[in-house]
């Protein structure tokens, strides 16, 4: 059973990101402050939910939340500052969009950087423990999926509609065949197996 609050402070926001391990597309984060009476029996870590349930939950979260926001950080910025920093910045930018401003932040995972002197706590597997982080995970995942579905139309051969930019065998085969696009993260090893072979030669 997910808990509603960690700190005891009512203006507590949860934040999470999606797409950290992808080869293409942005890393997307969301931040959510839920009301003290919020209840939902379906809400969970977005990875534990079907696509249908995530799509069902998004409008409920957006209607019931006191405030929410999401942010994409795109490939160029990921390549220049690295994926960990990009993930943290995506979460911070989402939090800065919230009105009212949160008085406490709970973050999925174990890495974050101070933001405007707002106290925070990192929580490993927090998206399976606290409702606001789970809600943020659902928003981050669905908004990122929407973006990947859109750019799929431009480059259908990579099948981003299906793999969402993750390093599936099919995605890597397409990179091998067609090369990298403007949406690929150049700082990532897009074809690590080939790189290994090159190093051995």
mmCIF file of C-alpha atoms in Angstrom:
data_model
loop_
_atom_site.group_PDB
_atom_site.id
_atom_site.type_symbol
_atom_site.label_atom_id
_atom_site.label_comp_id
_atom_site.label_asym_id
_atom_site.label_seq_id
_atom_site.Cartn_x
_atom_site.Cartn_y
_atom_site.Cartn_z
ATOM 1 C CA UNK A 1 0.000 0.000 0.000
ATOM 2 C CA UNK A 2 1.496 3.340 -1.065
ATOM 3 C CA UNK A 3 1.779 6.073 1.562
ATOM 4 C CA UNK A 4 0.506 9.582 0.935
ATOM 5 C CA UNK A 5 3.161 11.542 2.806
ATOM 6 C CA UNK A 6 6.751 11.160 4.024
ATOM 7 C CA UNK A 7 7.595 14.384 5.856
ATOM 8 C CA UNK A 8 4.331 15.315 7.571
ATOM 9 C CA UNK A 9 4.418 18.598 5.601
ATOM 10 C CA UNK A 10 1.275 19.063 3.500
ATOM 11 C CA UNK A 11 2.992 20.804 0.562
ATOM 12 C CA UNK A 12 5.221 17.802 -0.132
ATOM 13 C CA UNK A 13 6.039 17.117 -3.750
ATOM 14 C CA UNK A 14 7.142 13.832 -5.279
ATOM 15 C CA UNK A 15 9.403 13.740 -8.318
ATOM 16 C CA UNK A 16 10.616 11.048 -10.697
ATOM 17 C CA UNK A 17 12.049 10.675 -14.200
ATOM 18 C CA UNK A 18 11.652 8.357 -17.176
ATOM 19 C CA UNK A 19 13.990 7.470 -20.011
ATOM 20 C CA UNK A 20 17.360 7.514 -18.272
ATOM 21 C CA UNK A 21 18.551 4.314 -19.933
ATOM 22 C CA UNK A 22 17.338 5.157 -23.448
ATOM 23 C CA UNK A 23 19.559 5.583 -26.489
ATOM 24 C CA UNK A 24 17.277 8.189 -28.083
ATOM 25 C CA UNK A 25 14.911 10.918 -27.005
ATOM 26 C CA UNK A 26 14.764 13.084 -23.900
ATOM 27 C CA UNK A 27 14.905 12.209 -20.257
ATOM 28 C CA UNK A 28 11.552 13.361 -18.877
ATOM 29 C CA UNK A 29 10.725 14.225 -15.280
ATOM 30 C CA UNK A 30 7.560 15.209 -13.471
ATOM 31 C CA UNK A 31 6.747 16.665 -10.064
ATOM 32 C CA UNK A 32 3.413 16.395 -8.257
ATOM 33 C CA UNK A 33 1.852 17.711 -5.046
ATOM 34 C CA UNK A 34 -1.188 15.653 -4.079
ATOM 35 C CA UNK A 35 -3.957 16.846 -1.740
ATOM 36 C CA UNK A 36 -4.046 15.395 1.803
ATOM 37 C CA UNK A 37 -7.253 13.462 1.048
ATOM 38 C CA UNK A 38 -5.994 11.842 -2.188
ATOM 39 C CA UNK A 39 -6.862 8.171 -2.647
ATOM 40 C CA UNK A 40 -6.342 5.833 -5.597
ATOM 41 C CA UNK A 41 -6.250 2.044 -5.492
ATOM 42 C CA UNK A 42 -4.614 1.607 -8.950
ATOM 43 C CA UNK A 43 -1.729 4.068 -8.588
ATOM 44 C CA UNK A 44 1.697 2.435 -8.422
ATOM 45 C CA UNK A 45 5.217 2.716 -9.810
ATOM 46 C CA UNK A 46 4.627 3.308 -13.551
ATOM 47 C CA UNK A 47 6.815 0.307 -14.433
ATOM 48 C CA UNK A 48 4.327 -1.939 -12.606
ATOM 49 C CA UNK A 49 1.358 -0.603 -14.565
ATOM 50 C CA UNK A 50 0.112 -1.429 -18.038
ATOM 51 C CA UNK A 51 0.085 1.315 -20.650
ATOM 52 C CA UNK A 52 -3.730 1.337 -20.435
ATOM 53 C CA UNK A 53 -3.642 1.931 -16.663
ATOM 54 C CA UNK A 54 -1.053 4.701 -17.016
ATOM 55 C CA UNK A 55 -3.226 6.439 -19.618
ATOM 56 C CA UNK A 56 -6.241 6.040 -17.333
ATOM 57 C CA UNK A 57 -4.359 7.499 -14.353
ATOM 58 C CA UNK A 58 -2.850 10.560 -16.025
ATOM 59 C CA UNK A 59 -6.054 12.665 -16.243
ATOM 60 C CA UNK A 60 -7.033 11.580 -12.710
ATOM 61 C CA UNK A 61 -3.658 12.707 -11.334
ATOM 62 C CA UNK A 62 -3.804 15.976 -13.262
ATOM 63 C CA UNK A 63 -7.362 16.721 -12.114
ATOM 64 C CA UNK A 64 -6.832 15.803 -8.465
ATOM 65 C CA UNK A 65 -3.284 17.113 -7.886
ATOM 66 C CA UNK A 66 -2.831 20.476 -6.176
ATOM 67 C CA UNK A 67 -0.187 21.154 -8.823
ATOM 68 C CA UNK A 68 1.918 19.189 -11.304
ATOM 69 C CA UNK A 69 4.510 19.814 -14.011
ATOM 70 C CA UNK A 70 6.751 17.886 -16.373
ATOM 71 C CA UNK A 71 9.972 18.688 -18.241
ATOM 72 C CA UNK A 72 11.857 17.156 -21.162
ATOM 73 C CA UNK A 73 15.662 17.485 -21.213
ATOM 74 C CA UNK A 74 16.781 16.729 -24.745
ATOM 75 C CA UNK A 75 19.700 14.820 -26.270
ATOM 76 C CA UNK A 76 22.075 17.768 -26.759
ATOM 77 C CA UNK A 77 21.873 18.760 -23.113
ATOM 78 C CA UNK A 78 22.142 15.122 -21.985
ATOM 79 C CA UNK A 79 25.307 14.771 -24.087
ATOM 80 C CA UNK A 80 26.833 17.956 -22.664
ATOM 81 C CA UNK A 81 26.135 17.432 -18.945
ATOM 82 C CA UNK A 82 25.654 13.601 -18.717
ATOM 83 C CA UNK A 83 22.494 11.633 -18.042
ATOM 84 C CA UNK A 84 22.605 11.781 -14.223
ATOM 85 C CA UNK A 85 22.849 15.594 -14.212
ATOM 86 C CA UNK A 86 20.194 15.806 -16.947
ATOM 87 C CA UNK A 87 17.831 13.638 -14.868
ATOM 88 C CA UNK A 88 18.332 15.822 -11.785
ATOM 89 C CA UNK A 89 17.891 19.038 -13.809
ATOM 90 C CA UNK A 90 14.676 17.677 -15.368
ATOM 91 C CA UNK A 91 13.302 17.009 -11.876
ATOM 92 C CA UNK A 92 14.426 20.414 -10.588
ATOM 93 C CA UNK A 93 12.892 22.281 -13.544
ATOM 94 C CA UNK A 94 9.611 20.446 -12.988
ATOM 95 C CA UNK A 95 9.612 21.368 -9.284
ATOM 96 C CA UNK A 96 10.315 25.034 -10.107
ATOM 97 C CA UNK A 97 7.153 25.120 -12.278
ATOM 98 C CA UNK A 98 4.907 24.106 -9.360
ATOM 99 C CA UNK A 99 2.476 26.587 -7.822
ATOM 100 C CA UNK A 100 2.280 26.584 -4.869
ATOM 101 C CA UNK A 101 5.978 26.006 -4.226
ATOM 102 C CA UNK A 102 6.607 22.757 -2.334
ATOM 103 C CA UNK A 103 7.914 22.907 1.220
ATOM 104 C CA UNK A 104 9.437 19.420 1.051
ATOM 105 C CA UNK A 105 10.606 17.236 -1.855
ATOM 106 C CA UNK A 106 10.724 13.441 -2.026
ATOM 107 C CA UNK A 107 12.807 12.057 -4.872
ATOM 108 C CA UNK A 108 12.811 8.597 -6.414
ATOM 109 C CA UNK A 109 16.299 7.081 -6.267
ATOM 110 C CA UNK A 110 19.407 8.075 -4.356
ATOM 111 C CA UNK A 111 20.714 11.186 -6.151
ATOM 112 C CA UNK A 112 19.520 14.787 -6.084
ATOM 113 C CA UNK A 113 20.971 18.264 -5.645
ATOM 114 C CA UNK A 114 19.700 21.003 -3.317
ATOM 115 C CA UNK A 115 17.077 23.300 -4.845
ATOM 116 C CA UNK A 116 16.288 26.762 -3.415
ATOM 117 C CA UNK A 117 16.895 25.579 0.171
ATOM 118 C CA UNK A 118 13.818 23.309 0.005
ATOM 119 C CA UNK A 119 14.462 20.266 2.236
ATOM 120 C CA UNK A 120 14.417 16.947 0.396
ATOM 121 C CA UNK A 121 14.802 13.211 0.878
ATOM 122 C CA UNK A 122 15.912 10.662 -1.696
ATOM 123 C CA UNK A 123 14.038 7.350 -1.448
ATOM 124 C CA UNK A 124 15.237 4.225 -3.241
ATOM 125 C CA UNK A 125 12.276 2.594 -5.039
ATOM 126 C CA UNK A 126 10.227 5.558 -3.835
ATOM 127 C CA UNK A 127 7.855 5.178 -6.792
ATOM 128 C CA UNK A 128 6.614 1.954 -5.195
ATOM 129 C CA UNK A 129 6.315 3.508 -1.704
ATOM 130 C CA UNK A 130 4.809 7.010 -1.979
ATOM 131 C CA UNK A 131 1.824 8.195 -3.999
ATOM 132 C CA UNK A 132 3.270 11.528 -5.129
ATOM 133 C CA UNK A 133 6.417 9.858 -6.534
ATOM 134 C CA UNK A 134 4.285 7.174 -8.205
ATOM 135 C CA UNK A 135 2.081 9.912 -9.692
ATOM 136 C CA UNK A 136 5.186 11.730 -10.973
ATOM 137 C CA UNK A 137 6.464 8.474 -12.483
ATOM 138 C CA UNK A 138 3.174 8.002 -14.360
ATOM 139 C CA UNK A 139 3.238 11.563 -15.735
ATOM 140 C CA UNK A 140 6.920 11.381 -16.715
ATOM 141 C CA UNK A 141 6.434 8.048 -18.458
ATOM 142 C CA UNK A 142 3.252 8.993 -20.355
ATOM 143 C CA UNK A 143 4.515 12.403 -21.504
ATOM 144 C CA UNK A 144 7.782 10.865 -22.654
ATOM 145 C CA UNK A 145 5.929 8.060 -24.464
ATOM 146 C CA UNK A 146 3.800 10.685 -26.247
ATOM 147 C CA UNK A 147 6.968 12.439 -27.419
ATOM 148 C CA UNK A 148 8.564 9.190 -28.642
ATOM 149 C CA UNK A 149 5.349 8.293 -30.509
ATOM 150 C CA UNK A 150 5.543 11.677 -32.270
ATOM 151 C CA UNK A 151 9.180 11.368 -33.387
ATOM 152 C CA UNK A 152 8.497 7.755 -34.432
ATOM 153 C CA UNK A 153 6.530 9.226 -37.351
ATOM 154 C CA UNK A 154 9.715 10.977 -38.536
ATOM 155 C CA UNK A 155 11.947 7.890 -38.247
ATOM 156 C CA UNK A 156 9.655 4.821 -38.230
ATOM 157 C CA UNK A 157 12.523 2.410 -38.984
ATOM 158 C CA UNK A 158 13.700 2.593 -35.335
ATOM 159 C CA UNK A 159 10.226 1.609 -34.052
ATOM 160 C CA UNK A 160 10.297 4.114 -31.188
ATOM 161 C CA UNK A 161 6.532 3.726 -30.897
ATOM 162 C CA UNK A 162 7.252 0.265 -29.518
ATOM 163 C CA UNK A 163 10.673 0.483 -27.827
ATOM 164 C CA UNK A 164 10.452 4.175 -26.749
ATOM 165 C CA UNK A 165 14.176 4.586 -27.434
ATOM 166 C CA UNK A 166 15.357 1.830 -25.082
ATOM 167 C CA UNK A 167 18.265 -0.361 -26.253
ATOM 168 C CA UNK A 168 16.295 -3.294 -27.599
ATOM 169 C CA UNK A 169 17.893 -5.667 -30.085
ATOM 170 C CA UNK A 170 15.616 -4.285 -32.816
ATOM 171 C CA UNK A 171 16.575 -0.674 -32.005
ATOM 172 C CA UNK A 172 20.291 -1.496 -32.117
ATOM 173 C CA UNK A 173 19.903 -3.364 -35.405
ATOM 174 C CA UNK A 174 18.236 -0.272 -36.888
ATOM 175 C CA UNK A 175 21.107 1.929 -35.672
ATOM 176 C CA UNK A 176 23.573 -0.496 -37.231
ATOM 177 C CA UNK A 177 21.648 -0.413 -40.512
ATOM 178 C CA UNK A 178 20.633 3.256 -40.767
ATOM 179 C CA UNK A 179 23.050 5.041 -38.407
ATOM 180 C CA UNK A 180 22.199 7.524 -35.641
ATOM 181 C CA UNK A 181 19.596 10.297 -35.917
ATOM 182 C CA UNK A 182 19.489 13.778 -34.390
ATOM 183 C CA UNK A 183 17.428 12.245 -31.567
ATOM 184 C CA UNK A 184 20.110 9.728 -30.538
ATOM 185 C CA UNK A 185 22.305 10.454 -27.534
ATOM 186 C CA UNK A 186 25.798 10.688 -28.999
ATOM 187 C CA UNK A 187 27.453 10.303 -25.571
ATOM 188 C CA UNK A 188 25.880 6.837 -25.181
ATOM 189 C CA UNK A 189 27.399 3.677 -26.628
ATOM 190 C CA UNK A 190 24.791 3.108 -29.288
ATOM 191 C CA UNK A 191 26.474 -0.113 -30.462
ATOM 192 C CA UNK A 192 28.656 -1.319 -27.572
ATOM 193 C CA UNK A 193 29.161 -4.777 -29.120
ATOM 194 C CA UNK A 194 30.686 -3.297 -32.259
ATOM 195 C CA UNK A 195 32.805 -0.936 -30.170
ATOM 196 C CA UNK A 196 34.183 -3.954 -28.315
ATOM 197 C CA UNK A 197 35.058 -5.663 -31.586
ATOM 198 C CA UNK A 198 36.789 -2.519 -32.845
ATOM 199 C CA UNK A 199 38.823 -2.318 -29.657
ATOM 200 C CA UNK A 200 39.890 -5.934 -30.057
ATOM 201 C CA UNK A 201 41.103 -5.498 -33.640
#
